[in-house]
Coordinates of C-alpha atoms and ligand atoms in Angstrom, one line a residue:
M1 CA -107.2 -65.9 6.4
E2 CA -110.7 -64.8 7.1
I3 CA -110.7 -62.8 10.3
E4 CA -114.5 -63.1 10.7
K5 CA -114.2 -66.9 11.2
L6 CA -112.0 -66.3 14.3
V7 CA -114.4 -63.8 15.9
R8 CA -116.8 -64.7 18.7
P9 CA -120.3 -64.8 17.2
N10 CA -121.8 -62.4 19.7
I11 CA -119.1 -59.8 18.7
L12 CA -119.9 -60.2 15.0
R13 CA -123.6 -59.6 15.8
L14 CA -122.9 -56.7 18.2
V15 CA -124.5 -53.4 17.4
P16 CA -122.0 -50.9 18.9
Y17 CA -123.0 -47.8 20.9
S18 CA -123.4 -44.9 18.6
S19 CA -123.2 -41.3 19.9
A20 CA -125.1 -38.6 18.1
R21 CA -121.8 -36.8 17.5
S22 CA -120.4 -39.8 15.6
E23 CA -123.6 -40.1 13.5
F24 CA -123.4 -36.4 12.5
K25 CA -121.3 -35.6 9.5
G26 CA -121.1 -31.9 8.5
H27 CA -120.7 -28.6 10.1
A28 CA -122.7 -27.3 13.0
G29 CA -122.1 -24.7 15.7
V30 CA -124.8 -25.6 18.2
F31 CA -124.5 -29.0 19.9
L32 CA -127.6 -29.8 22.0
D33 CA -127.4 -33.6 21.6
A34 CA -125.2 -35.0 24.3
N35 CA -126.4 -33.3 27.5
E36 CA -123.0 -31.7 28.0
N37 CA -122.5 -28.5 30.0
P38 CA -122.5 -25.8 27.2
F39 CA -120.2 -23.4 29.0
D40 CA -116.8 -23.6 27.3
N41 CA -113.8 -24.5 29.5
G42 CA -111.9 -26.5 26.8
L43 CA -113.1 -29.8 28.3
N44 CA -116.9 -29.5 28.5
R45 CA -117.4 -31.5 25.3
Y46 CA -117.0 -35.3 24.8
P47 CA -113.8 -36.1 22.9
D48 CA -113.6 -37.5 19.4
P49 CA -114.5 -41.2 19.8
L50 CA -112.1 -42.1 17.0
Q51 CA -109.3 -39.6 17.8
Q52 CA -108.9 -38.6 14.1
K53 CA -106.6 -35.7 14.7
L54 CA -104.2 -37.7 16.8
K55 CA -104.4 -40.7 14.4
T56 CA -103.5 -38.4 11.5
E57 CA -100.3 -37.4 13.2
I58 CA -99.5 -41.0 14.2
S59 CA -100.2 -42.1 10.7
M60 CA -97.5 -39.7 9.3
L61 CA -95.1 -40.7 12.1
K62 CA -95.4 -44.4 11.4
N63 CA -96.3 -44.2 7.7
I64 CA -99.4 -46.3 8.2
P65 CA -102.9 -45.2 7.1
T66 CA -105.3 -44.1 9.9
S67 CA -107.7 -46.9 8.9
R68 CA -105.1 -49.3 10.2
I69 CA -104.6 -47.6 13.6
F70 CA -106.5 -48.2 16.9
L71 CA -105.7 -46.1 19.9
G72 CA -106.4 -47.3 23.4
N73 CA -106.1 -46.5 27.1
G74 CA -102.7 -48.1 27.2
S75 CA -101.7 -51.2 25.2
D76 CA -103.3 -53.0 28.0
E77 CA -106.7 -51.9 26.6
A78 CA -105.9 -53.4 23.2
I79 CA -104.7 -56.7 24.9
D80 CA -108.0 -56.9 26.8
L81 CA -110.2 -56.1 23.8
L82 CA -108.4 -58.6 21.6
V83 CA -109.0 -61.4 24.1
R84 CA -112.7 -60.4 24.4
I85 CA -113.2 -60.2 20.6
F86 CA -111.7 -63.5 19.7
C87 CA -111.8 -65.9 22.6
I88 CA -115.0 -67.7 23.7
P89 CA -114.7 -68.1 27.5
T90 CA -114.0 -71.7 28.7
Q91 CA -113.7 -72.8 25.1
D92 CA -110.9 -71.0 23.3
H93 CA -107.4 -70.4 24.4
I94 CA -104.5 -68.0 24.0
I95 CA -100.8 -69.1 23.6
I96 CA -98.1 -67.2 25.5
L97 CA -94.3 -67.8 25.6
P98 CA -93.0 -67.5 29.1
P99 CA -91.1 -65.7 30.5
T100 CA -93.1 -62.8 29.2
Y101 CA -95.2 -59.8 30.1
G102 CA -97.9 -60.6 32.7
M103 CA -100.9 -58.8 31.3
Y104 CA -101.7 -61.4 28.6
Q105 CA -102.4 -64.0 31.3
V106 CA -104.3 -61.5 33.4
A107 CA -106.5 -60.5 30.5
A108 CA -107.2 -64.1 29.7
D109 CA -107.9 -65.0 33.4
I110 CA -110.4 -62.1 33.6
A111 CA -112.1 -63.3 30.5
D112 CA -112.1 -67.0 31.7
V113 CA -110.0 -68.0 28.7
E114 CA -107.5 -70.8 29.0
I115 CA -103.8 -70.1 28.6
R116 CA -101.3 -72.5 26.9
Q117 CA -97.7 -71.8 27.7
I118 CA -94.9 -72.7 25.3
P119 CA -91.6 -71.6 27.0
L120 CA -89.0 -69.7 25.0
T121 CA -85.9 -71.6 24.0
S122 CA -82.8 -71.3 26.1
D123 CA -81.7 -68.4 23.9
F124 CA -85.0 -66.7 24.6
Q125 CA -86.5 -67.2 21.1
P126 CA -89.9 -68.6 20.3
D127 CA -90.0 -72.4 19.8
V128 CA -91.8 -72.3 16.5
E129 CA -92.2 -76.1 16.1
A130 CA -93.7 -76.5 19.6
I131 CA -96.0 -73.5 19.1
L132 CA -97.4 -74.8 15.8
N133 CA -97.7 -78.3 17.3
A134 CA -99.8 -76.9 20.2
A135 CA -102.0 -74.7 17.9
G136 CA -105.4 -75.8 16.8
P137 CA -108.8 -74.3 15.9
Q138 CA -109.3 -73.1 19.4
S139 CA -106.0 -71.2 19.5
K140 CA -107.3 -67.8 18.9
I141 CA -104.4 -65.5 19.8
L142 CA -100.6 -66.0 20.0
F143 CA -98.9 -63.2 22.0
L144 CA -95.3 -62.5 21.0
C145 CA -93.5 -59.8 23.0
S146 CA -90.5 -58.5 21.0
P147 CA -88.3 -57.0 22.4
N148 CA -89.5 -59.4 25.2
N149 CA -90.1 -58.3 28.8
P150 CA -88.3 -59.5 31.0
T151 CA -85.6 -61.0 28.9
G152 CA -84.9 -57.8 26.8
N153 CA -84.2 -59.4 23.5
A154 CA -86.0 -59.0 20.2
F155 CA -87.2 -62.1 18.3
H156 CA -85.6 -63.0 15.0
P157 CA -87.5 -61.3 12.1
Q158 CA -87.8 -64.5 10.2
I159 CA -89.4 -66.2 13.2
L160 CA -92.0 -63.5 13.5
R161 CA -92.8 -63.9 9.8
Q162 CA -92.9 -67.7 10.1
L163 CA -95.4 -67.5 12.9
A164 CA -97.6 -64.8 11.3
K165 CA -97.8 -67.1 8.3
A166 CA -98.4 -70.4 9.9
F167 CA -100.3 -69.7 13.1
P168 CA -104.0 -70.4 12.6
G169 CA -105.2 -67.5 14.7
I170 CA -104.4 -63.8 15.5
V171 CA -100.7 -63.1 16.1
V172 CA -100.0 -60.1 18.4
V173 CA -96.5 -58.7 18.4
D174 CA -96.2 -56.4 21.5
E175 CA -93.5 -53.8 20.6
A176 CA -93.6 -51.7 23.8
Y177 CA -89.7 -51.5 23.6
I178 CA -89.2 -51.3 19.9
D179 CA -87.8 -47.7 20.0
F180 CA -84.8 -49.0 22.0
S181 CA -84.0 -51.7 19.4
E182 CA -82.3 -51.6 16.0
D183 CA -84.7 -54.3 14.9
P184 CA -87.1 -53.2 12.2
G185 CA -90.0 -54.8 14.1
A186 CA -93.2 -56.3 12.7
L187 CA -94.8 -53.2 11.1
P188 CA -93.4 -53.9 7.7
L189 CA -95.1 -57.3 7.8
L190 CA -98.6 -55.8 8.3
P191 CA -99.7 -55.5 4.6
E192 CA -98.9 -59.2 4.1
F193 CA -100.7 -60.7 7.1
P194 CA -104.3 -59.8 7.9
N195 CA -104.1 -61.8 11.2
L196 CA -101.2 -59.7 12.5
V197 CA -101.6 -57.0 15.2
V198 CA -98.6 -54.9 16.3
L199 CA -98.8 -53.1 19.6
Q200 CA -96.8 -50.0 20.5
T201 CA -97.1 -47.5 23.4
F202 CA -96.4 -44.0 24.6
S203 CA -95.5 -45.5 28.0
K204 CA -91.8 -46.2 27.5
A205 CA -89.6 -44.3 24.9
W206 CA -92.0 -41.4 24.7
G207 CA -91.9 -40.9 28.5
L208 CA -95.7 -40.7 28.8
A209 CA -96.8 -43.7 30.9
A210 CA -99.2 -41.5 32.9
I211 CA -101.3 -40.5 29.9
R212 CA -102.2 -44.1 29.1
L213 CA -101.9 -44.2 25.4
G214 CA -101.4 -47.4 23.5
M215 CA -101.4 -48.1 19.7
A216 CA -102.6 -51.1 17.8
F217 CA -101.7 -51.5 14.1
A218 CA -103.5 -54.1 12.1
G219 CA -105.6 -54.7 8.9
E220 CA -108.9 -52.9 8.7
P221 CA -111.2 -55.8 9.7
I222 CA -109.4 -56.1 13.1
I223 CA -109.3 -52.3 13.6
H224 CA -113.0 -52.2 12.9
L225 CA -113.6 -54.9 15.5
L226 CA -111.5 -53.0 18.1
N227 CA -113.5 -49.8 17.5
K228 CA -116.8 -51.7 17.7
V229 CA -116.0 -53.2 21.2
K230 CA -114.1 -50.3 22.9
A231 CA -115.8 -47.9 25.3
P232 CA -117.1 -45.0 23.2
Y233 CA -114.8 -42.3 24.6
N234 CA -111.9 -44.5 25.6
L235 CA -109.2 -41.8 25.2
N236 CA -109.6 -38.6 27.2
L237 CA -108.9 -35.3 25.5
L238 CA -106.0 -34.3 27.9
S239 CA -104.1 -37.4 26.9
Q240 CA -104.8 -36.9 23.2
E241 CA -103.5 -33.3 23.4
K242 CA -100.4 -34.3 25.4
A243 CA -99.6 -37.0 22.8
L244 CA -100.0 -34.4 19.9
Q245 CA -97.6 -32.1 21.7
A246 CA -95.0 -34.9 22.1
I247 CA -95.3 -36.0 18.5
R248 CA -94.7 -32.5 17.3
D249 CA -91.4 -32.5 19.1
P250 CA -89.9 -35.8 18.0
G251 CA -86.3 -34.6 18.7
H252 CA -87.0 -34.7 22.4
K253 CA -87.9 -38.3 22.3
Q254 CA -84.9 -39.2 20.1
Q255 CA -82.7 -37.4 22.6
M256 CA -84.0 -39.3 25.6
V257 CA -83.7 -42.6 23.7
Q258 CA -80.1 -41.7 22.8
V259 CA -79.2 -41.1 26.4
L260 CA -80.9 -44.3 27.6
L261 CA -79.1 -46.3 25.0
E262 CA -75.7 -44.9 26.1
E263 CA -76.6 -45.5 29.7
R264 CA -77.6 -49.1 28.9
K265 CA -74.2 -49.7 27.5
R266 CA -72.4 -47.9 30.3
L267 CA -74.5 -49.7 33.0
A268 CA -73.9 -53.1 31.4
N269 CA -70.2 -52.4 31.4
A270 CA -70.1 -51.3 35.0
L271 CA -72.2 -54.2 36.2
S272 CA -70.0 -56.8 34.5
A273 CA -67.2 -55.8 36.8
F274 CA -68.9 -56.8 40.0
P275 CA -67.9 -60.2 41.4
F276 CA -71.5 -61.2 42.1
V277 CA -72.7 -60.6 38.6
R278 CA -72.9 -63.9 36.6
Q279 CA -74.5 -62.8 33.4
I280 CA -75.8 -59.7 31.7
F281 CA -78.2 -60.5 28.9
P282 CA -78.1 -58.5 25.6
S283 CA -80.9 -55.9 25.7
D284 CA -83.0 -54.4 22.9
A285 CA -85.0 -52.5 25.6
N286 CA -84.6 -49.9 28.3
F287 CA -83.7 -52.5 31.0
L288 CA -81.1 -55.1 31.7
L289 CA -81.8 -58.7 32.8
V290 CA -78.9 -59.5 35.1
R291 CA -78.1 -62.9 36.7
V292 CA -76.4 -62.6 40.1
D293 CA -75.4 -64.6 43.1
A294 CA -78.0 -64.5 45.8
P295 CA -80.6 -62.3 44.0
G296 CA -82.9 -62.2 47.0
K297 CA -80.1 -60.8 49.2
L298 CA -79.1 -58.2 46.6
Y299 CA -82.8 -57.2 46.0
D300 CA -83.4 -56.7 49.8
F301 CA -80.1 -54.7 50.1
L302 CA -81.1 -52.4 47.2
T303 CA -84.6 -52.0 48.7
R304 CA -83.1 -50.9 52.0
H305 CA -81.1 -48.3 50.1
G306 CA -84.3 -47.0 48.5
I307 CA -83.6 -48.6 45.1
I308 CA -86.4 -50.7 43.6
V309 CA -85.6 -53.2 40.9
R310 CA -87.7 -56.1 39.7
N311 CA -86.9 -59.5 41.2
R312 CA -87.4 -62.0 38.5
S313 CA -85.4 -64.8 40.1
S314 CA -88.3 -67.2 40.5
V315 CA -89.4 -66.8 36.9
L316 CA -88.9 -69.6 34.4
L317 CA -85.5 -69.2 32.5
C318 CA -84.7 -66.1 34.6
E319 CA -83.5 -68.0 37.7
G320 CA -81.2 -65.8 39.7
C321 CA -82.1 -62.7 37.7
L322 CA -83.0 -59.1 38.6
R323 CA -84.5 -56.8 35.9
I324 CA -83.1 -53.3 36.2
S325 CA -84.6 -50.4 34.3
I326 CA -82.2 -47.9 32.8
G327 CA -82.5 -44.7 34.9
T328 CA -81.1 -41.2 34.4
P329 CA -77.3 -40.9 34.5
D330 CA -77.7 -39.8 38.2
E331 CA -80.0 -42.6 39.1
N332 CA -77.6 -45.2 37.5
A333 CA -74.7 -43.7 39.5
V334 CA -76.7 -44.1 42.7
L335 CA -77.3 -47.8 41.8
L336 CA -73.6 -48.4 41.1
Q337 CA -72.6 -46.7 44.3
A338 CA -75.0 -49.0 46.3
L339 CA -73.6 -52.0 44.5
N340 CA -70.1 -50.9 45.5
I341 CA -71.2 -50.8 49.1
F342 CA -72.8 -54.2 48.7
T343 CA -69.5 -55.6 47.3
S344 CA -67.2 -54.1 49.9
A345 CA -69.5 -55.2 52.7
G346 CA -68.4 -58.7 51.7
Q347 CA -71.8 -59.7 50.4
P348 CA -73.2 -62.1 49.6
Ligands
PLP401 C1 -94.7 -51.6 29.6 C2 -95.3 -52.6 28.7 C3 -96.4 -52.3 28.0 C4 -97.1 -51.0 28.2 O1 -98.4 -51.1 28.4 P1 -99.3 -49.7 28.4 O2 -100.6 -50.2 28.8 O3 -99.2 -49.2 27.0 O4 -98.7 -48.8 29.4 C5 -96.9 -53.2 27.1 N1 -96.3 -54.3 26.8 C6 -95.2 -54.7 27.5 C7 -94.5 -56.0 27.2 C8 -94.6 -53.8 28.4 O5 -93.5 -54.2 29.1

């Protein structure tokens, strides 16, 4: 597949902003090119626009060359850039598979790009036939979220492969929750499919939602386009340094993930004992989708007790469901205690 044929013509023609620092290759000690304040406080210089140091570490962590990595201000930046790179407003469309993450729709709405919705099957897997039937030359991006938010399940690897192979546009696999899954994910498919983009993030398993750091892995042509369109200094230095620190201590992340996986099992077990719990869906993520009697009533009760969960009960295929993030052991205990009170109060 030729990626260039999918790109908006104005983006192909675009001459990106070029900073003097990125044009200069070599060694210099005196920088009088960028109108920065010269007095050193550790933050007075513009950061590396291509974040080479951080990419080198991520490259070793993921075993993917730096030329196949894009870093953004959260995965949300990559989602937004992909829509703007490939979709001509009011002409092209994206395909999403509800129920899913809300940002794909928001990014398309902002860009004035149409959205085609192909619901997941009743077991929360992509409906391959319906997707391929709906796809045409104007279908520029297919967004797959695996493990999926809010259903929690990962998509079957052979379905990801099938779609990457047969979809006529870009296939984005959003793996925000992949660290909580035993699934190998889509990274191993990258060398085979030039139209594939895999998104991961520091916002969930790494515990760094506040630094806003998302990763996109793809073939070099797509990475080149993302770099061309992004804001020149899209990642601030403090975030880059914080991420480097975290990557150099991978045991800490592993330990947090371990605890969350144990808590996921413990919480699912405990929840299943409540009379108002109808169904707990299997989760490859750090949350549980739980079908209950009277979800609105339970949601309000929890809110009154200072516990905020996500009410997904009006979302397609999630009727009656609340989405509950896995907290610390203490937080989960507080939740279970509140649910005991809810039960003994004779609710609903
Ligand atoms: C939380 C989440 C993200 C994270 O987005 P960031 O911008 O990296 O914080 C991405 N995709 C999905 C599906 C999510 O649930």
